[in-house]
PDB file of C-alpha atoms in Angstrom:
ATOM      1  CA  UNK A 223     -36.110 -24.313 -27.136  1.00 46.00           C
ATOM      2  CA  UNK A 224     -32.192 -25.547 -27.671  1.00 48.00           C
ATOM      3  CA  UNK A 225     -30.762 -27.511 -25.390  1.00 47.00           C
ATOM      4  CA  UNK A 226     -27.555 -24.957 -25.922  1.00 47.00           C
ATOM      5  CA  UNK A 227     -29.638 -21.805 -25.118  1.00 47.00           C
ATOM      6  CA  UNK A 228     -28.242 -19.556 -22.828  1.00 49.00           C
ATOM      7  CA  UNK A 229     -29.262 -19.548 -19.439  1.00 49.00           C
ATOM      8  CA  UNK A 230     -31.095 -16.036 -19.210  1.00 54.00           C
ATOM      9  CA  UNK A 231     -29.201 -14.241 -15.963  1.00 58.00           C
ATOM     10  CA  UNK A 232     -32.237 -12.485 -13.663  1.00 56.00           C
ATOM     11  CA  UNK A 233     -31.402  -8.349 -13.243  1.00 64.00           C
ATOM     12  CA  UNK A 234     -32.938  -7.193  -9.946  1.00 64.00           C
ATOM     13  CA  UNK A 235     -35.725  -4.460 -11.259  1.00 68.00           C
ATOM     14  CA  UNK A 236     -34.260  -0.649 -10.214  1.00 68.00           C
ATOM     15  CA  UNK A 237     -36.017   1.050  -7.351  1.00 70.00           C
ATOM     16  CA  UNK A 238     -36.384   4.486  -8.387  1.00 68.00           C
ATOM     17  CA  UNK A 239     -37.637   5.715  -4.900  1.00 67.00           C
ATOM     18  CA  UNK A 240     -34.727   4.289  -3.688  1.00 67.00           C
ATOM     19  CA  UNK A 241     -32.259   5.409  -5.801  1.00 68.00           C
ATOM     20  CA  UNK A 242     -33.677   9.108  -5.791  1.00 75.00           C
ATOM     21  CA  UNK A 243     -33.496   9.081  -1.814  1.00 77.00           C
ATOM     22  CA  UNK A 244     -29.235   8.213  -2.760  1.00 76.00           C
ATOM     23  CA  UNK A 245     -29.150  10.619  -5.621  1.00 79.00           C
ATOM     24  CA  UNK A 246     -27.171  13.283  -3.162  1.00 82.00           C
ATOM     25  CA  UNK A 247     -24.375  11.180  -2.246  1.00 84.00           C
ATOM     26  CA  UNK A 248     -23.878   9.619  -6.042  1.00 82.00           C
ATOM     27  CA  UNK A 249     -23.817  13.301  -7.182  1.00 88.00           C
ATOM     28  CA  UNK A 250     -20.918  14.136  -4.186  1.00 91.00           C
ATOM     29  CA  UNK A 251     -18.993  10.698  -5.686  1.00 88.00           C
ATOM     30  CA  UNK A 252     -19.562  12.333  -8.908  1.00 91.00           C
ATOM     31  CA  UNK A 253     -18.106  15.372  -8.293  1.00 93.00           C
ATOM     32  CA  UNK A 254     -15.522  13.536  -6.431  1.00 91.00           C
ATOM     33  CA  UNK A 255     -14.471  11.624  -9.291  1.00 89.00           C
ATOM     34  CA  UNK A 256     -14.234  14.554 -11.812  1.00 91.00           C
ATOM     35  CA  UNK A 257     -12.163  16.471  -9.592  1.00 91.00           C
ATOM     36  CA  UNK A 258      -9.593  13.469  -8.814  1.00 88.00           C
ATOM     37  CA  UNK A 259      -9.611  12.634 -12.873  1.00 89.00           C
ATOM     38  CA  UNK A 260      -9.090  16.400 -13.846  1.00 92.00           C
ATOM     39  CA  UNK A 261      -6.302  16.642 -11.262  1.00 89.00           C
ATOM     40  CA  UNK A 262      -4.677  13.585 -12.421  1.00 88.00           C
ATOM     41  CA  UNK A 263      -4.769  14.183 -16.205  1.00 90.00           C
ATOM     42  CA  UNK A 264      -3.613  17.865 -15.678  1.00 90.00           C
ATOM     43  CA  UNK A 265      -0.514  16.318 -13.999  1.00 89.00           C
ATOM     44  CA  UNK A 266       0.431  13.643 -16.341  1.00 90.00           C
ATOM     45  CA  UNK A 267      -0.075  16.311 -19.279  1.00 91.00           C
ATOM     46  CA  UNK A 268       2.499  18.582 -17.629  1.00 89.00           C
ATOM     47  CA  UNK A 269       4.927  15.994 -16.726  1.00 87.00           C
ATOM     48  CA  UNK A 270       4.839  15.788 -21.119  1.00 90.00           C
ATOM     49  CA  UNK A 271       4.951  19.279 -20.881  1.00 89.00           C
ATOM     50  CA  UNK A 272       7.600  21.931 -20.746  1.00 87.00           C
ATOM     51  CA  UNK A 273       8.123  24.634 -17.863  1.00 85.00           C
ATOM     52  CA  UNK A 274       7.268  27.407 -20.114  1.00 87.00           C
ATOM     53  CA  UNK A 275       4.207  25.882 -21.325  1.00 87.00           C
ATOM     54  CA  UNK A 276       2.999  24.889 -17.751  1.00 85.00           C
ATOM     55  CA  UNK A 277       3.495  28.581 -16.659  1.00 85.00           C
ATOM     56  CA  UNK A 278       1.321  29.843 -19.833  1.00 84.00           C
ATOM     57  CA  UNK A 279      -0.942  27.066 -19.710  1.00 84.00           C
ATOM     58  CA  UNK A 280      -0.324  25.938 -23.040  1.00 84.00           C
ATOM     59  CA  UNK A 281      -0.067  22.172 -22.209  1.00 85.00           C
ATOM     60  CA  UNK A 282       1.620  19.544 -24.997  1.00 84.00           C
ATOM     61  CA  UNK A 283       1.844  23.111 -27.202  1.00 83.00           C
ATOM     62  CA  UNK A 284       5.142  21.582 -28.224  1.00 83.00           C
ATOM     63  CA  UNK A 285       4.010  17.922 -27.962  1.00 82.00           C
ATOM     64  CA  UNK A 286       5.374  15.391 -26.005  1.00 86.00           C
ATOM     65  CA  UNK A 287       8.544  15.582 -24.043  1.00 87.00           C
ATOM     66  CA  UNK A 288       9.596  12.192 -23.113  1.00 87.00           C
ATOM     67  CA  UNK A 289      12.653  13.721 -21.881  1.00 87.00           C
ATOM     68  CA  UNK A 290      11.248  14.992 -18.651  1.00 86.00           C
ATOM     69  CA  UNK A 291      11.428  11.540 -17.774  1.00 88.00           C
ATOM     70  CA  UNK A 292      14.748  10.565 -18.598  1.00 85.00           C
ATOM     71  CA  UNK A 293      15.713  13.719 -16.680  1.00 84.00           C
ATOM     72  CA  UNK A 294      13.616  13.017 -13.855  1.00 83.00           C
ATOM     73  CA  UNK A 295      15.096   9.357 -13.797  1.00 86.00           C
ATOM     74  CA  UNK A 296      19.207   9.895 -14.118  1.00 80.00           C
ATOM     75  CA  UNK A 297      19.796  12.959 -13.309  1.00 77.00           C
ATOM     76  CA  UNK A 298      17.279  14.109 -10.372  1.00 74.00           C
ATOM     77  CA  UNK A 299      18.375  10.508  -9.119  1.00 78.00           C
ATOM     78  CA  UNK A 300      14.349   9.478  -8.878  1.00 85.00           C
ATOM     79  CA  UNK A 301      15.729   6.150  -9.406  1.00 86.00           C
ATOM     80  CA  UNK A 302      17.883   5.667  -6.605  1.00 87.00           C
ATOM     81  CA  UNK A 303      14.562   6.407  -4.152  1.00 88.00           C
ATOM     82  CA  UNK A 304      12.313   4.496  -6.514  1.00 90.00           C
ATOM     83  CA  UNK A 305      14.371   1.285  -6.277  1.00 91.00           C
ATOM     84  CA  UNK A 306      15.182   2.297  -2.361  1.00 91.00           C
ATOM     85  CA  UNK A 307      11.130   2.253  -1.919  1.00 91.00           C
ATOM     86  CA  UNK A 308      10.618  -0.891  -3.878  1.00 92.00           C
ATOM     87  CA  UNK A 309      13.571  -2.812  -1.381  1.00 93.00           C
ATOM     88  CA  UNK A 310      12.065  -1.406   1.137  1.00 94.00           C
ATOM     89  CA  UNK A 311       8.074  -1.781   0.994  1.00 93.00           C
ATOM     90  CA  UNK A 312       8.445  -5.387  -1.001  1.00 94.00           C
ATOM     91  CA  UNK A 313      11.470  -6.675   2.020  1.00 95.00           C
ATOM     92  CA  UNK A 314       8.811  -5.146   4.374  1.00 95.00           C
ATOM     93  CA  UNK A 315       5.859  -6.911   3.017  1.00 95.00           C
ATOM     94  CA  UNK A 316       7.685 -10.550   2.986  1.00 95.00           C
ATOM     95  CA  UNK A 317       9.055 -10.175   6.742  1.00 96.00           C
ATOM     96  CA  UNK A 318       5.059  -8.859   8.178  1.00 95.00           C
ATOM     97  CA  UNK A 319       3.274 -12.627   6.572  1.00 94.00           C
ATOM     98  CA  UNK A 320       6.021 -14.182   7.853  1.00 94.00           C
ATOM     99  CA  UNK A 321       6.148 -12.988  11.658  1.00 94.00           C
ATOM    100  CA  UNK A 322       2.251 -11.812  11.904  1.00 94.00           C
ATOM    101  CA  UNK A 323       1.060 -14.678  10.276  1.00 93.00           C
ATOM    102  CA  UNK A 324       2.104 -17.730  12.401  1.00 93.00           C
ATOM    103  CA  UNK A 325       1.138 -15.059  15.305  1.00 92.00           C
ATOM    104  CA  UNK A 326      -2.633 -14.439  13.816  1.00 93.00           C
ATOM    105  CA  UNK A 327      -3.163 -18.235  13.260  1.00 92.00           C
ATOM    106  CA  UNK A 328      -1.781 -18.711  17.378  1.00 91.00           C
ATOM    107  CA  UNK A 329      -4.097 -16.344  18.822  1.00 91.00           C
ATOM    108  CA  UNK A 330      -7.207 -16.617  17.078  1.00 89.00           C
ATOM    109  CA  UNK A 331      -6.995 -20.272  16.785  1.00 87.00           C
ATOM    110  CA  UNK A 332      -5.451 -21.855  20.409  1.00 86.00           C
ATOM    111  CA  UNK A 333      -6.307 -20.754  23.860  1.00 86.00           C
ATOM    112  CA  UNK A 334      -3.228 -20.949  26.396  1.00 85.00           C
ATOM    113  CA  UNK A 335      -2.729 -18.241  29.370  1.00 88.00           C
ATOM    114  CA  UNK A 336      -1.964 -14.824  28.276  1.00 87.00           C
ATOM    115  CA  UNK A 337      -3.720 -15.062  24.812  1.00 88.00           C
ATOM    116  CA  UNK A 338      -5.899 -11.853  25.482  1.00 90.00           C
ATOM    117  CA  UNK A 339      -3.641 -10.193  26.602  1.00 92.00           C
ATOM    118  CA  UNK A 340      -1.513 -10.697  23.509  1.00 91.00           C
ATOM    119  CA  UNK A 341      -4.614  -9.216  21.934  1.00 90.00           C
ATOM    120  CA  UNK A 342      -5.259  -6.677  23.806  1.00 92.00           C
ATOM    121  CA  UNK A 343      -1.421  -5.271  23.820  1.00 91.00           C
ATOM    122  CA  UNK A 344      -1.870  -5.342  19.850  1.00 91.00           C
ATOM    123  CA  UNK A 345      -4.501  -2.977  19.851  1.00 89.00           C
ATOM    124  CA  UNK A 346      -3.479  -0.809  22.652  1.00 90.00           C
ATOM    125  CA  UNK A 347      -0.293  -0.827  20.451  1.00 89.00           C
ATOM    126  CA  UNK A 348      -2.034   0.535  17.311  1.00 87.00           C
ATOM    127  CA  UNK A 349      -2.930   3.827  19.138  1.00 85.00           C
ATOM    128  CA  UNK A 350       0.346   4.975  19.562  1.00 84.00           C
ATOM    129  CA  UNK A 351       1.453   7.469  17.609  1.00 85.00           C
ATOM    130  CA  UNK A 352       5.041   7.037  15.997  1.00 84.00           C
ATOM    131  CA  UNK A 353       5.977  10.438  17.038  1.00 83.00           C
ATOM    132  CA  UNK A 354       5.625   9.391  20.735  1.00 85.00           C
ATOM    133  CA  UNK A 355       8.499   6.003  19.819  1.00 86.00           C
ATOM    134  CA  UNK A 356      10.760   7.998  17.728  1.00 85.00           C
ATOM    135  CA  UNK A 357      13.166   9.856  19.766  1.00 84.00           C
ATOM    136  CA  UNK A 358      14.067   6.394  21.988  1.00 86.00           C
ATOM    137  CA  UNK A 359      14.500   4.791  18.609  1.00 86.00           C
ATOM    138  CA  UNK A 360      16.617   7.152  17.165  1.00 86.00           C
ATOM    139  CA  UNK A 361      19.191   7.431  20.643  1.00 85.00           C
ATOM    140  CA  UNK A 362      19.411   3.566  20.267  1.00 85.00           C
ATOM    141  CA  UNK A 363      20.056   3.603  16.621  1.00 83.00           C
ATOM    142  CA  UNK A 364      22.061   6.522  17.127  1.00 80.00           C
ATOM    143  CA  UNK A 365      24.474   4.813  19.582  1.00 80.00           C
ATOM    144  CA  UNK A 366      24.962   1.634  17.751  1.00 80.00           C
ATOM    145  CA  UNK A 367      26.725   4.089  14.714  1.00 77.00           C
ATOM    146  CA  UNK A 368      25.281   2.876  12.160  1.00 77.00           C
ATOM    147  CA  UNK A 369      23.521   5.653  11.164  1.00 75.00           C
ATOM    148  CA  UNK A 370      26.125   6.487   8.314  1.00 74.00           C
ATOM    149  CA  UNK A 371      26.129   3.238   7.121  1.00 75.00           C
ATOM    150  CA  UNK A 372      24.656   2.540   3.703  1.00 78.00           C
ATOM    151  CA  UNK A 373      23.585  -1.348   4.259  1.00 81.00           C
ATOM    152  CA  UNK A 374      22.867  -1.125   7.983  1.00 81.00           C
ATOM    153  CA  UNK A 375      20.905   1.938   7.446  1.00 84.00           C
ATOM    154  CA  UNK A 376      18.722   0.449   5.353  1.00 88.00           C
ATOM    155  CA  UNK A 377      18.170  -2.860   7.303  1.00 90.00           C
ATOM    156  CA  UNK A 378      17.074  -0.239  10.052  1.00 89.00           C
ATOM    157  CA  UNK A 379      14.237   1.501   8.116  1.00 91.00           C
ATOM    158  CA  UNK A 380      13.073  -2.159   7.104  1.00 93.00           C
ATOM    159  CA  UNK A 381      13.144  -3.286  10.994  1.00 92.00           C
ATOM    160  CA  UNK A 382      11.216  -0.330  11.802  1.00 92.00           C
ATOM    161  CA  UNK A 383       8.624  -0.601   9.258  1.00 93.00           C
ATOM    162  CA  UNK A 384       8.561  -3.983  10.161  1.00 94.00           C
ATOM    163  CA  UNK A 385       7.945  -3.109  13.574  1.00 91.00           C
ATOM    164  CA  UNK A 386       5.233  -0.167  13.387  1.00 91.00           C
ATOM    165  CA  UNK A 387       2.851  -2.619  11.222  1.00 93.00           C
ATOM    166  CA  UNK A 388       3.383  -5.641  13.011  1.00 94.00           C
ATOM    167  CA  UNK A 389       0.150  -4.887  15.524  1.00 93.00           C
ATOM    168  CA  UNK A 390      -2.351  -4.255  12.627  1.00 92.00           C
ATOM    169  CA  UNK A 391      -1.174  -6.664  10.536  1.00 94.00           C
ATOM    170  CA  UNK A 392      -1.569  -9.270  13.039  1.00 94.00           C
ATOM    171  CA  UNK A 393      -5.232  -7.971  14.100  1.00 92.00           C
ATOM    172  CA  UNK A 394      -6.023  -8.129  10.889  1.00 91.00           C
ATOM    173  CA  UNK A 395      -5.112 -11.340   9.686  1.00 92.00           C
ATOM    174  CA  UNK A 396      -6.762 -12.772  12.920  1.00 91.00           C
ATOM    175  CA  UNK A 397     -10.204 -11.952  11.438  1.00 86.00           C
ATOM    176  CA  UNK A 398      -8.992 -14.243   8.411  1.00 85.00           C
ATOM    177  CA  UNK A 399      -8.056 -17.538  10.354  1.00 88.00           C
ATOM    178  CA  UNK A 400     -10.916 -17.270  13.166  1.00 86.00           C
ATOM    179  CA  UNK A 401     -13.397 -17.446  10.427  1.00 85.00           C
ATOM    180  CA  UNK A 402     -11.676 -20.695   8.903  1.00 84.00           C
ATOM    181  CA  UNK A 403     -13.972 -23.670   9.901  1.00 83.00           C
ATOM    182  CA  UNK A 404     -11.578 -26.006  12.247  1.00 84.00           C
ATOM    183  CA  UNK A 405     -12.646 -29.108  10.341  1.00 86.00           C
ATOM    184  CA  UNK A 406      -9.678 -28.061   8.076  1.00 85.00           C
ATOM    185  CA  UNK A 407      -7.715 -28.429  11.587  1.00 84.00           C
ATOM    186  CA  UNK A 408      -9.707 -32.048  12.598  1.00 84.00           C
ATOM    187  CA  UNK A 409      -9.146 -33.680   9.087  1.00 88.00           C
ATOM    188  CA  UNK A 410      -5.419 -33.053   9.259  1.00 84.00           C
ATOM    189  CA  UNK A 411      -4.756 -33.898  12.905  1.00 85.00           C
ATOM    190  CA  UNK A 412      -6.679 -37.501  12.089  1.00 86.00           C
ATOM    191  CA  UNK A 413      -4.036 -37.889   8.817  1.00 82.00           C
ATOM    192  CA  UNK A 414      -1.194 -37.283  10.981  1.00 84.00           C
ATOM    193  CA  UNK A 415      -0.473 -33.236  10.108  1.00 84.00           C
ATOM    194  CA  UNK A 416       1.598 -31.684  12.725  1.00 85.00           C
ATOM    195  CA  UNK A 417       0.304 -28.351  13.771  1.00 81.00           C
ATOM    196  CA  UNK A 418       3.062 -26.852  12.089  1.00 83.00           C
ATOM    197  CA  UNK A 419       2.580 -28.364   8.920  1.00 86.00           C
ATOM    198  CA  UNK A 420      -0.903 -27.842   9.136  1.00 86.00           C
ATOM    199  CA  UNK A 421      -0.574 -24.282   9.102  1.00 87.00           C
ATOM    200  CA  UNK A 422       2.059 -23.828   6.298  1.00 87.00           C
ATOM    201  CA  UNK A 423      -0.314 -26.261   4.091  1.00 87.00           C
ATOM    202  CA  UNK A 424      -3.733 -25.783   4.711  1.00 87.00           C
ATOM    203  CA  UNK A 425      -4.829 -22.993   6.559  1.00 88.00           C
ATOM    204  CA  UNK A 426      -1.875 -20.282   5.375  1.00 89.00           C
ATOM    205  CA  UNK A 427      -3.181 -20.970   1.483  1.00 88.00           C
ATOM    206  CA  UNK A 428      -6.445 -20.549   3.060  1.00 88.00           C
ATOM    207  CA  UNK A 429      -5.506 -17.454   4.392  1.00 87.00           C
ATOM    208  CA  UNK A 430      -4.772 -15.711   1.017  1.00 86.00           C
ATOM    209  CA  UNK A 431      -7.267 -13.548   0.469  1.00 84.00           C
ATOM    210  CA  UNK A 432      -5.963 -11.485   3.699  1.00 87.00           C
ATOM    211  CA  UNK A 433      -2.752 -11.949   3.237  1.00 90.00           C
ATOM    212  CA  UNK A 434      -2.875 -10.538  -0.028  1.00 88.00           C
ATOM    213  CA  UNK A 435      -5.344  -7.392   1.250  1.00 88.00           C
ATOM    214  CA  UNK A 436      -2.930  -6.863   4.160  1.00 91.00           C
ATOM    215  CA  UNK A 437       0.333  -7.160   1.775  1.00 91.00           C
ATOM    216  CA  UNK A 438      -1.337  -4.392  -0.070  1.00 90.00           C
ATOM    217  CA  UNK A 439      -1.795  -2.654   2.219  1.00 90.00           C
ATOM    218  CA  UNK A 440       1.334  -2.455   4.359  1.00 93.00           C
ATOM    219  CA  UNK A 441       3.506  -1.939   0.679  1.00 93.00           C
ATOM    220  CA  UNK A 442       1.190   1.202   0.164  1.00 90.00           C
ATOM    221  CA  UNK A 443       1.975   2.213   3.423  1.00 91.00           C
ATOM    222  CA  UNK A 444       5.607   1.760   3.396  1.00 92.00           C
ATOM    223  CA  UNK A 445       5.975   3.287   0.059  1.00 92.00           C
ATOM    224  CA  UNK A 446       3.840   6.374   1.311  1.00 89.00           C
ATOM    225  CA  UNK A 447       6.054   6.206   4.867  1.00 89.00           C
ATOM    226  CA  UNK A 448       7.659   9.880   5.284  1.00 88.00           C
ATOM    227  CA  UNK A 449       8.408  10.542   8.895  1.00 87.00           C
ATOM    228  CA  UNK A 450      11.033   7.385   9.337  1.00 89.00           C
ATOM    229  CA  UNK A 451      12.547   7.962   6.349  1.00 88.00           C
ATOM    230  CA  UNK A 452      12.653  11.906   7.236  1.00 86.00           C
ATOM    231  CA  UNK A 453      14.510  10.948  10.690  1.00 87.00           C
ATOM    232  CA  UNK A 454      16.583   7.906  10.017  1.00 86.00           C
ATOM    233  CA  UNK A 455      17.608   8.272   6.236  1.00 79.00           C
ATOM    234  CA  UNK A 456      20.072  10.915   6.363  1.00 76.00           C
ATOM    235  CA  UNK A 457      21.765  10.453   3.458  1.00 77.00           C
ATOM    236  CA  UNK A 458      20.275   9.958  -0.361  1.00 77.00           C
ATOM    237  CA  UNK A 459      21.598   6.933  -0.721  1.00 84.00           C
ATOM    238  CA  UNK A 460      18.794   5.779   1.561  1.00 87.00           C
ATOM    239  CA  UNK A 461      15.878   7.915   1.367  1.00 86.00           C
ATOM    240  CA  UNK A 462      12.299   6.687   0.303  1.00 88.00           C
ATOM    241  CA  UNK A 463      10.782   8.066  -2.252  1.00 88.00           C
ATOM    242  CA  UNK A 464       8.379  10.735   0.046  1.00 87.00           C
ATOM    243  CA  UNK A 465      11.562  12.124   1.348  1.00 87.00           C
ATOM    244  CA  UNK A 466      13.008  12.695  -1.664  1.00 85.00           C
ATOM    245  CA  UNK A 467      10.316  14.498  -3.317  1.00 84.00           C
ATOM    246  CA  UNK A 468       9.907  16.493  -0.857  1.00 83.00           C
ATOM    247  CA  UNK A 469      13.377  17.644  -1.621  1.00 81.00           C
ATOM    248  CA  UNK A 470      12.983  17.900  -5.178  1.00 79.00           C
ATOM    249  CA  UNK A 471      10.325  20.151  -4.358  1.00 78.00           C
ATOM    250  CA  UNK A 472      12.284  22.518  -2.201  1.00 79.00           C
ATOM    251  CA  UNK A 473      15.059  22.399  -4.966  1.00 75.00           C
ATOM    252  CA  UNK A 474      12.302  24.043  -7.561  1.00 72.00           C
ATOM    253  CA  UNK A 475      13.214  26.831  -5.595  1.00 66.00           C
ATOM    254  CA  UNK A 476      16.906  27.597  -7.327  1.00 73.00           C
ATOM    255  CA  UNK A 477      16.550  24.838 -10.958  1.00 73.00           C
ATOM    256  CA  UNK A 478      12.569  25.512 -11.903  1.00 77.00           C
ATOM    257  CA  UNK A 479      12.333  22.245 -13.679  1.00 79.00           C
ATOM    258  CA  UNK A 480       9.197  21.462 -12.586  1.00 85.00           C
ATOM    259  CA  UNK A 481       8.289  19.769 -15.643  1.00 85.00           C
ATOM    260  CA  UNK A 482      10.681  17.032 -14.152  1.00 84.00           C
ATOM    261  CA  UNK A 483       9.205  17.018 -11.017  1.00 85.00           C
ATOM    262  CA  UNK A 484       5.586  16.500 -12.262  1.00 88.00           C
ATOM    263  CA  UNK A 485       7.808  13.673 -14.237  1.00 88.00           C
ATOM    264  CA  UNK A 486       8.870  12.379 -10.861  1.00 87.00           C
ATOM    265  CA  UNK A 487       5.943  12.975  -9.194  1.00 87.00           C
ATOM    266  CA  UNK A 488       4.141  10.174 -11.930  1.00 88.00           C
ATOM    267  CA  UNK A 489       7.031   7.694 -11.741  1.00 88.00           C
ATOM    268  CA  UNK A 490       6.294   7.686  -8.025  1.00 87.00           C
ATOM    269  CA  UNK A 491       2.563   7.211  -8.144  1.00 85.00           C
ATOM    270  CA  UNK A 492       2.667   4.395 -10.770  1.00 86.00           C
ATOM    271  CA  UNK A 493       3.439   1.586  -8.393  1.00 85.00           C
ATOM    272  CA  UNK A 494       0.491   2.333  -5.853  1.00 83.00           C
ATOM    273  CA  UNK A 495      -1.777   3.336  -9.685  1.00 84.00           C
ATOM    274  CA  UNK A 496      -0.893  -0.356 -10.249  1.00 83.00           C
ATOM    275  CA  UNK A 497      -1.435  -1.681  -7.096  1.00 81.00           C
ATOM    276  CA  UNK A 498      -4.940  -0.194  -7.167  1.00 77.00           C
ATOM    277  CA  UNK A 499      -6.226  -0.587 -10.954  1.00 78.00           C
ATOM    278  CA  UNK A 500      -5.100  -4.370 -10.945  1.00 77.00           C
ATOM    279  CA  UNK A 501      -5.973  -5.867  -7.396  1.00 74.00           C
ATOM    280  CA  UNK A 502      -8.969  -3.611  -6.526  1.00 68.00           C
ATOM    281  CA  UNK A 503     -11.172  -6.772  -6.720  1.00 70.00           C
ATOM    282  CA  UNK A 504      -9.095  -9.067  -4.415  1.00 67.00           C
ATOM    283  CA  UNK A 505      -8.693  -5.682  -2.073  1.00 66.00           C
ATOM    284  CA  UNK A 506     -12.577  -5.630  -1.472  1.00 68.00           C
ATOM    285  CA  UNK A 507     -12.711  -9.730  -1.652  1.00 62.00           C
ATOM    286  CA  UNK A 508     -10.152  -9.464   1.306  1.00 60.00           C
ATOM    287  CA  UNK A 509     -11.531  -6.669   3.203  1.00 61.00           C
ATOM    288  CA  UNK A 510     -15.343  -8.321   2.976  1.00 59.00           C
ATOM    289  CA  UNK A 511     -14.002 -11.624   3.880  1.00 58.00           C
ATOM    290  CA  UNK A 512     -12.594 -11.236   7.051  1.00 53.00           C
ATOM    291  CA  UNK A 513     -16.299 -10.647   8.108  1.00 48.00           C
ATOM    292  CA  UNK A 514     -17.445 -14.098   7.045  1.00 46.00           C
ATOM    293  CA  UNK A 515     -17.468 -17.293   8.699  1.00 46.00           C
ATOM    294  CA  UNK A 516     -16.122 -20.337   6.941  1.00 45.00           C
TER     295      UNK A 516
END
């Protein structure tokens, strides 16, 4: 044998009785994935599609429109929300590692008085529903005026998707830095590390694989965020990108473009598409490591 032959890789044998006994639920996330695949690819066909042709279901009869797009982008203004979205969920993102972060790493890491009940007021905090919060929140937005502000408007929608994830972002990055083994902690105390530096050094990097999961995550959910946006962005200028499809929808109703708004409707879905097809692997690394202890 060469001393350069491959290493041959060992392929656990199949367990038929096994996999026969799963067979129902494989042919339910078959069926599943057929039905999400058809629905996608009939969309993105009539976004390329005319309105005529989508009514007669004669998709791409014409070919390719690439002008649903442009239309879509200038002049149903899906680039104003797009880029409104993209300030907002990306701002949001950067301000929840920065504030839940230190707080995960303080909790799960030092005891002092009050810790669990820190903890405790995090979860309770997660089970309130935003509908309960937003009528206060709106009187004391309301009566600073700055409601019909452009700038301060949206600095408001950030601070209050800030604010609605900070709980379960800071539960869940607590899982992260529990599980980190404290001899991280011991090795830099004995070279002299500050706490502080010790956590924007060592254990933050450490860290990364939640912090990217969670990131994910809360960008999703602030691009995807409707009922803020619906109550608080009352003007176009500032609406998310839910809101204003929503309204494109409702405006079907007198234009009947709606091969432009299956054109808007992929423009808006391409970020989270991304999000999805590229990081899948460090989403389940992040969401599986939590659960291990270092």
């Amino acid at each position: 044998m060469s001393f350069f032959s491959k290493e041959k890789t060992y392929r656990e044998p199949i367990r038929w009785q096994k996999e026969l006994r799963l067979a129902p639920a494989y042919l339910l996330l078959l069926i599943w994935i057929f039905f999400t695949v058809i629905l996608l690819g009939w969309v993105v066909l009539a976004s390329f599609s005319t309105t005529k042709e989508i009514f007669a279901n004669k998709l791409l009869s014409s070919g390719f429109h690439w002008e649903n797009y442009e239309k879509a982008w200038v002049n149903s203004d899906v680039s104003t929300i797009f880029f409104n979205s993209l300030f907002y969920s990306l701002s949001s993102v950067f301000l929840l590692v920065v504030v839940c972060a230190p707080a995960a790493y303080a909790l799960s890491r030092f005891s002092f008085r009050g810790n669990q009940l820190m903890q405790n007021a995090f979860v309770a905090s997660m089970g309130v529903p935003v509908v309960m919060i937003v009528l206060p929140l709106f009187a004391m937005v309301a009566g600073l005026d700055i409601l019909n502000h452009v700038i301060p408007n949206k600095l408001t929608l950030i601070f209050l998707y800030v604010g609605i994830n900070v709980p379960y972002t800071t539960i869940f990055l607590m899982g992260f830095f529990a599980n980190i083994s404290r001899a991280f902690e011991e090795a830099a105390a004995i070279d002299g590390c500050p706490p502080g530096k010790c956590f924007w050094q060592i254990m933050l990097p450490m860290a990364q694989p939640g912090i990217i999961t969670v990131s994910i995550f809360n960008f999703i959910n602030v691009w995807n965020e409707y009922f803020i946006s619906l109550i608080f962005g009352n003007s176009d200028q500032v609406r998310s990108v839910a809101v204003g499809l929503y309204s494109m929808i409702n405006s079907m109703k007198y234009t009947g473009d709606w091969a432009g708004m299956f054109a808007s409707v992929i423009i808006v879905f391409l970020p989270t598409f991304v999000l999805y097809l590229f990081l899948s692997e460090r989403i389940i690394a992040g969401v599986t490591g939590g659960g291990v202890k270092g």
